[in-house]
PDB file of C-alpha atoms in Angstrom:
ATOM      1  CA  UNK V  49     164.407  30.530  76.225  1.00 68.00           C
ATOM      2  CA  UNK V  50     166.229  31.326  72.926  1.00 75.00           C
ATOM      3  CA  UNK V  51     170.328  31.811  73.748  1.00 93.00           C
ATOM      4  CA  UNK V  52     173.604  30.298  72.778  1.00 96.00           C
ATOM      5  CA  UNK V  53     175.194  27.415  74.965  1.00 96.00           C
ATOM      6  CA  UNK V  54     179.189  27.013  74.876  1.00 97.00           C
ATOM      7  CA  UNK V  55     180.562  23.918  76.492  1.00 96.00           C
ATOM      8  CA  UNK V  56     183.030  23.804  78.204  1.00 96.00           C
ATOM      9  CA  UNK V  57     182.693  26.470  80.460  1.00 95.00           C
ATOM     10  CA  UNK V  58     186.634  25.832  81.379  1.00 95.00           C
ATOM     11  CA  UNK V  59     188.855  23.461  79.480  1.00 94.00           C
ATOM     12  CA  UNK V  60     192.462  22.204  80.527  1.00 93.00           C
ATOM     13  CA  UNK V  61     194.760  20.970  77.558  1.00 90.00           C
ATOM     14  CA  UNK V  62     198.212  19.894  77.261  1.00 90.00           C
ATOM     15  CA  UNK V  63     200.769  20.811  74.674  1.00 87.00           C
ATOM     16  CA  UNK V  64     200.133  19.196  71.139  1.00 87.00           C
ATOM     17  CA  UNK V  65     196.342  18.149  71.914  1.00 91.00           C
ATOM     18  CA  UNK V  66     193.566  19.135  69.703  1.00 94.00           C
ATOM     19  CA  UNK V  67     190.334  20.542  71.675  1.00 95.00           C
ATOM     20  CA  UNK V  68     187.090  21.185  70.058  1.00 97.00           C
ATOM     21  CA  UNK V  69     184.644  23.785  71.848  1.00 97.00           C
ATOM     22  CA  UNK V  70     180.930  23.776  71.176  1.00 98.00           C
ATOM     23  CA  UNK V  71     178.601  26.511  70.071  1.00 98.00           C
ATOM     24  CA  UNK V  72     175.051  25.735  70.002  1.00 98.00           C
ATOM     25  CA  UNK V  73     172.207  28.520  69.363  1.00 97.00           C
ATOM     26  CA  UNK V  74     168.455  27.696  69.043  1.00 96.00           C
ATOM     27  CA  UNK V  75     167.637  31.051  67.955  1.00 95.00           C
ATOM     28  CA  UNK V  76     167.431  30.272  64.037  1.00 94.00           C
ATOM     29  CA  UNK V  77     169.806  32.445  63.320  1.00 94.00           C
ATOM     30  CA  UNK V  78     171.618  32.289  59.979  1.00 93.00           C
ATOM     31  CA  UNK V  79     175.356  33.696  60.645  1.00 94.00           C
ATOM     32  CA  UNK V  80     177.591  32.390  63.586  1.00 96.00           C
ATOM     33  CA  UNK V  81     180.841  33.719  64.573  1.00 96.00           C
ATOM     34  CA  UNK V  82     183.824  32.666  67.272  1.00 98.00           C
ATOM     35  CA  UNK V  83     185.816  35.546  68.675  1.00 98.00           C
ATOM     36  CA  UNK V  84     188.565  34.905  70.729  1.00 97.00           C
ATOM     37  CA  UNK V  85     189.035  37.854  74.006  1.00 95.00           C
ATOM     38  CA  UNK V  86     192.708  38.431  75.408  1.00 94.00           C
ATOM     39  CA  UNK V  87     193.798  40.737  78.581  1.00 89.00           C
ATOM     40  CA  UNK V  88     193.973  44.106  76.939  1.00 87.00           C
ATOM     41  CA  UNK V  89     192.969  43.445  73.736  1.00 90.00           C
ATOM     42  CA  UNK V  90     189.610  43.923  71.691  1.00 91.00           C
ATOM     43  CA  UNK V  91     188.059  40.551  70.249  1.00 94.00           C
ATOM     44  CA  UNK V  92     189.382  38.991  67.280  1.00 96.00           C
ATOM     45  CA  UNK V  93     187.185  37.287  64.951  1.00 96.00           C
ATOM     46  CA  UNK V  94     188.304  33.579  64.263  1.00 98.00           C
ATOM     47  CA  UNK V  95     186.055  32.327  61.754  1.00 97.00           C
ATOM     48  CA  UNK V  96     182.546  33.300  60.920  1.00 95.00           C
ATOM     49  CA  UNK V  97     179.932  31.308  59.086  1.00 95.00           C
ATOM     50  CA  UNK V  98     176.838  32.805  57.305  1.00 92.00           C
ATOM     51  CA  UNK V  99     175.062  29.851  55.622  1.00 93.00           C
ATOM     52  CA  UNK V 100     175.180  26.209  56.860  1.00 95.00           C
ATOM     53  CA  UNK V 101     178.307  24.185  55.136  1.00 95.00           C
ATOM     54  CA  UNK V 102     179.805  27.545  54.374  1.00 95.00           C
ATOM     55  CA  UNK V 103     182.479  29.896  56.823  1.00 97.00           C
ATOM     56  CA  UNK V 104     185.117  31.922  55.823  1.00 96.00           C
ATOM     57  CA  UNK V 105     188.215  33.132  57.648  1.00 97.00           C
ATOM     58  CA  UNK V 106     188.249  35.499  60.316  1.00 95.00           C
ATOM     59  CA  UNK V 107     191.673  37.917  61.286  1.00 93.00           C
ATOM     60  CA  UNK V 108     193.545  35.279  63.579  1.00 96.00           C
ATOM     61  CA  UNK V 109     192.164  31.802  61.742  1.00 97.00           C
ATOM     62  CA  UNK V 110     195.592  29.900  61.704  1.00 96.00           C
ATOM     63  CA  UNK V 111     195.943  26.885  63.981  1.00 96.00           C
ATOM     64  CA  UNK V 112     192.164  26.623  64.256  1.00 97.00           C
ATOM     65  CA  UNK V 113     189.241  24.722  62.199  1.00 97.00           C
ATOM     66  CA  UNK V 114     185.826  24.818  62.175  1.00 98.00           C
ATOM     67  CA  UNK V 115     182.612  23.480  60.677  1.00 98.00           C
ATOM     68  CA  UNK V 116     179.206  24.142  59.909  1.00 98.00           C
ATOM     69  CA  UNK V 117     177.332  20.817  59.108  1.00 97.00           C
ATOM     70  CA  UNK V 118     174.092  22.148  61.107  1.00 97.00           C
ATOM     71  CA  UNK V 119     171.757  25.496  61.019  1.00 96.00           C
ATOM     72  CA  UNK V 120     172.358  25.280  65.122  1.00 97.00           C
ATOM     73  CA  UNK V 121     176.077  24.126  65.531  1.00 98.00           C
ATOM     74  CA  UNK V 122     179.503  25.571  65.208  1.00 98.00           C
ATOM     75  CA  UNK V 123     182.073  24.163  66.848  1.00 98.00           C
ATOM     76  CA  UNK V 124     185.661  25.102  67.115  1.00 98.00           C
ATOM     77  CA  UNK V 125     189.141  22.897  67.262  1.00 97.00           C
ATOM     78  CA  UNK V 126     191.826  24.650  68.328  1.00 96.00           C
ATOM     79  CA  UNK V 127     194.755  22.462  66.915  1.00 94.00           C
ATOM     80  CA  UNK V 128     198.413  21.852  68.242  1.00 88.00           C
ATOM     81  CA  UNK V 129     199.456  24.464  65.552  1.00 87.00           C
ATOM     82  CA  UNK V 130     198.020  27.464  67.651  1.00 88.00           C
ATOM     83  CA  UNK V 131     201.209  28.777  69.304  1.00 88.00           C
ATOM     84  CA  UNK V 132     199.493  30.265  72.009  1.00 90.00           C
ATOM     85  CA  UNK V 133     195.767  29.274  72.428  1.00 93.00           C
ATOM     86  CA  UNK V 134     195.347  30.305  75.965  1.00 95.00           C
ATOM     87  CA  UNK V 135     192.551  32.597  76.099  1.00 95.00           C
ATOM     88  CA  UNK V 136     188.652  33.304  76.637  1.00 96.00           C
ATOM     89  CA  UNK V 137     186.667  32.064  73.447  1.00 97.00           C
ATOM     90  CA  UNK V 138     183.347  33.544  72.232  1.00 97.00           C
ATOM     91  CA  UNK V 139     180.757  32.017  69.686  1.00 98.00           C
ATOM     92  CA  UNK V 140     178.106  34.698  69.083  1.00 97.00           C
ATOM     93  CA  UNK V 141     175.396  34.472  66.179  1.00 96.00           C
ATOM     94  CA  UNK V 142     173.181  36.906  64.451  1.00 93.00           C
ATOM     95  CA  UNK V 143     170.445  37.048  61.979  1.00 88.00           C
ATOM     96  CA  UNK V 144     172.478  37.814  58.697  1.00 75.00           C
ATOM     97  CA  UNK V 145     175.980  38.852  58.263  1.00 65.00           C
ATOM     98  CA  UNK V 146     176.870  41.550  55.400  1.00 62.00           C
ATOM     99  CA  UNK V 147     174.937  44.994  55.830  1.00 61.00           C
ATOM    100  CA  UNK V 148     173.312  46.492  58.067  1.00 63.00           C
ATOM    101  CA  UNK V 149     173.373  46.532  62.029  1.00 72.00           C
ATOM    102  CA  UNK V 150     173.442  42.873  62.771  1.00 85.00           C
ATOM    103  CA  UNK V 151     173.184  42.783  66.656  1.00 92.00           C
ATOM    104  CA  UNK V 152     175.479  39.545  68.293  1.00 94.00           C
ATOM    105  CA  UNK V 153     174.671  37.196  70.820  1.00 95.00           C
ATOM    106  CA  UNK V 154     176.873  35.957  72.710  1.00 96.00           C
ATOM    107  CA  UNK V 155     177.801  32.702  74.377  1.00 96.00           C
ATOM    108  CA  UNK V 156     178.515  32.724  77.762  1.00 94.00           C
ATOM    109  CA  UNK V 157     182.389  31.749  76.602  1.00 96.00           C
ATOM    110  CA  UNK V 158     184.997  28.979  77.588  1.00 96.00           C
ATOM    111  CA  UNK V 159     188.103  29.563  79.067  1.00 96.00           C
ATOM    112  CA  UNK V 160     190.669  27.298  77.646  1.00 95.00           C
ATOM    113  CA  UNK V 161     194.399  27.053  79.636  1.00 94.00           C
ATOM    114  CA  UNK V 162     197.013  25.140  77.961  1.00 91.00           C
ATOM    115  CA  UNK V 163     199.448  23.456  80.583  1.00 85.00           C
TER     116      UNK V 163
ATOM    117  CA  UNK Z 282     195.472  50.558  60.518  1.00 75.00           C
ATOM    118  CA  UNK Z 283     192.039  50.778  61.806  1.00 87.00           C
ATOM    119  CA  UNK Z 284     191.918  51.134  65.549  1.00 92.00           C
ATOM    120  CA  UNK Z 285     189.167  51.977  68.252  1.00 96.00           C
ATOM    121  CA  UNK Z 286     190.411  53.743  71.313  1.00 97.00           C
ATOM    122  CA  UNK Z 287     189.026  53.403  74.725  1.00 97.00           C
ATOM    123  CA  UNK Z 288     189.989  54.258  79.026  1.00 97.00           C
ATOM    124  CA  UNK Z 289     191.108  50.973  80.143  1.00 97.00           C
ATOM    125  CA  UNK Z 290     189.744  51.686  83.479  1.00 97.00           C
ATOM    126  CA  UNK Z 291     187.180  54.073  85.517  1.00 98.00           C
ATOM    127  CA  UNK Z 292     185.909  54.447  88.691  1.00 98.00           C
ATOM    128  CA  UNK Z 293     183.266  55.931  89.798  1.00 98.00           C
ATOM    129  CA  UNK Z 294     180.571  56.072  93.070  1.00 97.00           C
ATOM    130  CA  UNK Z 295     176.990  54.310  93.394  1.00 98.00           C
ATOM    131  CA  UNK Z 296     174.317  56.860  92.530  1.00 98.00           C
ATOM    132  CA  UNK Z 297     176.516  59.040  90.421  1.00 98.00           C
ATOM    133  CA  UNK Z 298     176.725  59.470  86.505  1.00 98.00           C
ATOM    134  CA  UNK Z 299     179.809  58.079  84.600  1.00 98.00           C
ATOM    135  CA  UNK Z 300     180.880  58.686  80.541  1.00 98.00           C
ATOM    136  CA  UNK Z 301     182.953  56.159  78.744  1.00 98.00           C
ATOM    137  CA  UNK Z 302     184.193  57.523  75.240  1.00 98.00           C
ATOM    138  CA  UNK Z 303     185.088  55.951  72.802  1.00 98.00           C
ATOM    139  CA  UNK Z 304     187.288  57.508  69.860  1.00 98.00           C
ATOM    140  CA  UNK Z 305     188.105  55.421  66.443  1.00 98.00           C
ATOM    141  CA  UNK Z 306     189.710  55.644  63.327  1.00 96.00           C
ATOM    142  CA  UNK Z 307     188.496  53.035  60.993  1.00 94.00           C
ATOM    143  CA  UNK Z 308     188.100  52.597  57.029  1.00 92.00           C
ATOM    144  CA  UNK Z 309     184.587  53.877  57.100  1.00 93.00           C
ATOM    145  CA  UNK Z 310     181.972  53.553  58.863  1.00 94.00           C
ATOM    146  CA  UNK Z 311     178.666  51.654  59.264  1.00 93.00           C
ATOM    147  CA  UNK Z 312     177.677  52.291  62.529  1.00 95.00           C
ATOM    148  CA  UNK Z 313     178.891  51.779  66.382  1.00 96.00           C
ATOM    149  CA  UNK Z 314     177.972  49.437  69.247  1.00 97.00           C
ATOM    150  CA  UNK Z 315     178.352  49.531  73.057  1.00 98.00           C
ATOM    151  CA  UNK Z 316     177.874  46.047  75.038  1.00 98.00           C
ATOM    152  CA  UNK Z 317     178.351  45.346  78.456  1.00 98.00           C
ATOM    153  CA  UNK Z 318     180.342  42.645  79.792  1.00 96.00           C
ATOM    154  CA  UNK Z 319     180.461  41.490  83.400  1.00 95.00           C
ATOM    155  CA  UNK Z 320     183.395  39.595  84.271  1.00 91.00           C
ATOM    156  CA  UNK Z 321     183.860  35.918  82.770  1.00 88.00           C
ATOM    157  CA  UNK Z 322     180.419  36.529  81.099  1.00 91.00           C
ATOM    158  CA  UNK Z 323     178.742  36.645  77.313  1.00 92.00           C
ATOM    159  CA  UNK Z 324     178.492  40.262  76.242  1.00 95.00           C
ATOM    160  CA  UNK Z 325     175.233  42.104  76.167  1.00 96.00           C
ATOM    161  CA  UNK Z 326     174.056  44.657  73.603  1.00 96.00           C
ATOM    162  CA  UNK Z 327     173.504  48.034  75.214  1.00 97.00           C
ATOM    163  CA  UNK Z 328     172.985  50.320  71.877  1.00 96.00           C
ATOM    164  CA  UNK Z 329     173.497  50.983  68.641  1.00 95.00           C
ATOM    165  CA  UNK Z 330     174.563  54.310  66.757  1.00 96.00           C
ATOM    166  CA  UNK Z 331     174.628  55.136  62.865  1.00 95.00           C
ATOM    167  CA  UNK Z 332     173.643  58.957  62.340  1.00 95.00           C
ATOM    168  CA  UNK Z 333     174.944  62.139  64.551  1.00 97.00           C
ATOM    169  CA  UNK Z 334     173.319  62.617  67.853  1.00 97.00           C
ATOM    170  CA  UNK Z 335     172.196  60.924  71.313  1.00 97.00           C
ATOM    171  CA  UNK Z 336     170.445  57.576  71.735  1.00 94.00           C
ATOM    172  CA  UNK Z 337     168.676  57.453  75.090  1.00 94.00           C
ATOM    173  CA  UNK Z 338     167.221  54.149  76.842  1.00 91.00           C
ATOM    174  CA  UNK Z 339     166.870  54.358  80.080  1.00 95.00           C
ATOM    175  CA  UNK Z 340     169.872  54.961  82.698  1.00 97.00           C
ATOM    176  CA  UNK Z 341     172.072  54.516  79.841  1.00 97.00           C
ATOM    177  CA  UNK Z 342     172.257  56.703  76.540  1.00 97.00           C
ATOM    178  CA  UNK Z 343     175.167  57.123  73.570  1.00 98.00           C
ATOM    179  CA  UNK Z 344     176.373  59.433  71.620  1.00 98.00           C
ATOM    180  CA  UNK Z 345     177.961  59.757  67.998  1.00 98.00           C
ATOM    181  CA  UNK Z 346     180.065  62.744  66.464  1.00 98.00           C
ATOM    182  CA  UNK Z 347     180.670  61.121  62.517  1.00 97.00           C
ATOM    183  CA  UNK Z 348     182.857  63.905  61.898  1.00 96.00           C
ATOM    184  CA  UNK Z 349     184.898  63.682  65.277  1.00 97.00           C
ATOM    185  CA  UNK Z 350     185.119  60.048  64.893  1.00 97.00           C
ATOM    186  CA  UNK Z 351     183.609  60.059  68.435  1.00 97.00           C
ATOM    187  CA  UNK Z 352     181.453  58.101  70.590  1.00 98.00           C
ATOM    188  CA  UNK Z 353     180.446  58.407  74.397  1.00 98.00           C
ATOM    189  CA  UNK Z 354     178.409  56.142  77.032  1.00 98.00           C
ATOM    190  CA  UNK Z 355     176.550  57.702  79.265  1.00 98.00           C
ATOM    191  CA  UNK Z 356     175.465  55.299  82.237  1.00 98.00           C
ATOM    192  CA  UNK Z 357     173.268  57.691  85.338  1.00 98.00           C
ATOM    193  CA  UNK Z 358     172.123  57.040  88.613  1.00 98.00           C
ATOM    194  CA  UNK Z 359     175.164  54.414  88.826  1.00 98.00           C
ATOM    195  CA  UNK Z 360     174.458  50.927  90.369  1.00 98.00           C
ATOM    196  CA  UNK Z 361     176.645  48.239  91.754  1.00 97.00           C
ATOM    197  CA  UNK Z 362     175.498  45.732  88.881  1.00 97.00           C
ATOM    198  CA  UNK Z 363     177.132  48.517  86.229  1.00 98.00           C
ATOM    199  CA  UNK Z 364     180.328  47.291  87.746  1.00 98.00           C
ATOM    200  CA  UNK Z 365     181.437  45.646  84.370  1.00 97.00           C
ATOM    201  CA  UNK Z 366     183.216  46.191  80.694  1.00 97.00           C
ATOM    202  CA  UNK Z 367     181.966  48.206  78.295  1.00 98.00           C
ATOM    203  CA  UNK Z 368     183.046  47.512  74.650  1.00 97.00           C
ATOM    204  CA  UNK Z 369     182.886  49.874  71.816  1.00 97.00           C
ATOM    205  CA  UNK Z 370     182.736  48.347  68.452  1.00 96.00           C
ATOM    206  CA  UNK Z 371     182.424  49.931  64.805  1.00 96.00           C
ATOM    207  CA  UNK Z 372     181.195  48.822  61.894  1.00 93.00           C
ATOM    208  CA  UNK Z 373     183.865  49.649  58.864  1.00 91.00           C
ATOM    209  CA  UNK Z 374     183.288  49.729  55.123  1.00 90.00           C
ATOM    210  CA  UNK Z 375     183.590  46.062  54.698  1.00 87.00           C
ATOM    211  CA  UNK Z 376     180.806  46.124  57.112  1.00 87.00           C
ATOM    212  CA  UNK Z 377     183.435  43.786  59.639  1.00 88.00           C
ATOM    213  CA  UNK Z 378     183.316  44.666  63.228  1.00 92.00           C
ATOM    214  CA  UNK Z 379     186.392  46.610  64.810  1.00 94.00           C
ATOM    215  CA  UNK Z 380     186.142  46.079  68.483  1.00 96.00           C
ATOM    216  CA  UNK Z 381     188.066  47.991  71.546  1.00 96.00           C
ATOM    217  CA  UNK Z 382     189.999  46.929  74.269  1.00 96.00           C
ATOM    218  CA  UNK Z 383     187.099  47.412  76.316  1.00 97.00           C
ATOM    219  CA  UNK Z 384     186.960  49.883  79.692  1.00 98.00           C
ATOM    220  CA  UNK Z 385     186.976  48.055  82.990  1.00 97.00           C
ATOM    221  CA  UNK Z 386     184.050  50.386  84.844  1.00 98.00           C
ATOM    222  CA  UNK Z 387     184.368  49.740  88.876  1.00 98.00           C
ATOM    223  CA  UNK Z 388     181.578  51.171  90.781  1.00 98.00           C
ATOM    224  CA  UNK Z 389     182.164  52.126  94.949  1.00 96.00           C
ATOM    225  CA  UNK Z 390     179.185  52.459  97.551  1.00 95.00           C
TER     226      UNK Z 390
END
């Protein structure tokens, strides 16, 4: 079955570590996206990536990195610069980005606590 | 700013019917999604709305007022599985995604 796999599901860090959370999709789609998803608050688009070697900045992109070396594969590194990255992380993908009604799919998510 | 406004929490009974709205005030607008989230979950696409009027599919149907800047999720016959989030999200003039808060639906027997 087509879907997107995040990994890990739940991730423990310490202050002033670097974690990296992976975003996999096998459903050739062209755009991927992380969103990150806070008590109260509507998702917030990290980064976003339409075309492989290519992203661009999302609303709340400082203190994170990503990269898009692979059709399939966008993984995120939250850095020690994120002053508070605590939180539920999305990757989602769709077919195209830009206009029209591009329908996500989402990853199942990892929860990241920073002790 | 833009902003999407949404009931942080409803209840409602098993069996019954239940509307979430949805209200917004964004720099134009492309269109409007509803997904459903259970709890510590992906989201789900439920439906999509772009012109004036009431999408039906099922238990579940939307609706769209353009000029009201208005949206509503209709969810019948109400079963224990709706027990979820449902997220409004709108598509702007820069054709970027503007999401709510989300509204916490808990269903009783």
């Amino acid at each position: 079955d087509g879907g997107i796999t995040q990994s890990p599901k739940y991730l423990f860090r310490k202050e002033g570590q670097n974690v990296t959370l992976s975003c996999e999709q096998n459903l050739n789609h062209d755009a991927m996206y992380w969103y990150r998803q806070d008590p109260g608050q509507g998702l917030r688009l990290i980064y976003y990536s339409q075309i492989v070697n290519d992203f661009q900045k999302g609303d709340i992109a400082e203190g994170y990195s990503v990269s898009r070396e692979k059709k399939e594969s966008f993984p995120l590194t939250v850095t020690s610069a994120q002053k508070n990255p605590t939180a539920f992380y999305l990757c989602a993908s769709s077919i195209e980005t830009g206009s029209g009604a591009n329908v996500l799919t989402f990853g199942a998510g990892s929860r990241l606590t920073v002790l | 700013g833009q902003n999407i406004d949404q009931p942080t929490e409803m209840t409602a009974t098993e069996g019954a019917i239940v509307q979430i709205n949805c209200t917004y005030q964004t720099s134009g607008f492309n269109g409007l999604f509803w997904y459903q989230q259970h709890a510590g979950e992906a989201p789900t696409f439920l439906s999509y709305n772009v012109l004036d009027g009431l999408e039906e599919k099922g238990r579940f149907s939307s609706f769209l007022s353009r000029s009201k800047g208005y949206s509503y999720l209709l969810l019948k016959e109400l079963q224990m599985k709706d027990s979820a989030s449902y997220l409004c999200a709108v598509i702007d003039s820069n054709y970027q995604l503007i999401w709510g808060a989300g509204t916490k639906l808990i269903i009783k027997p």
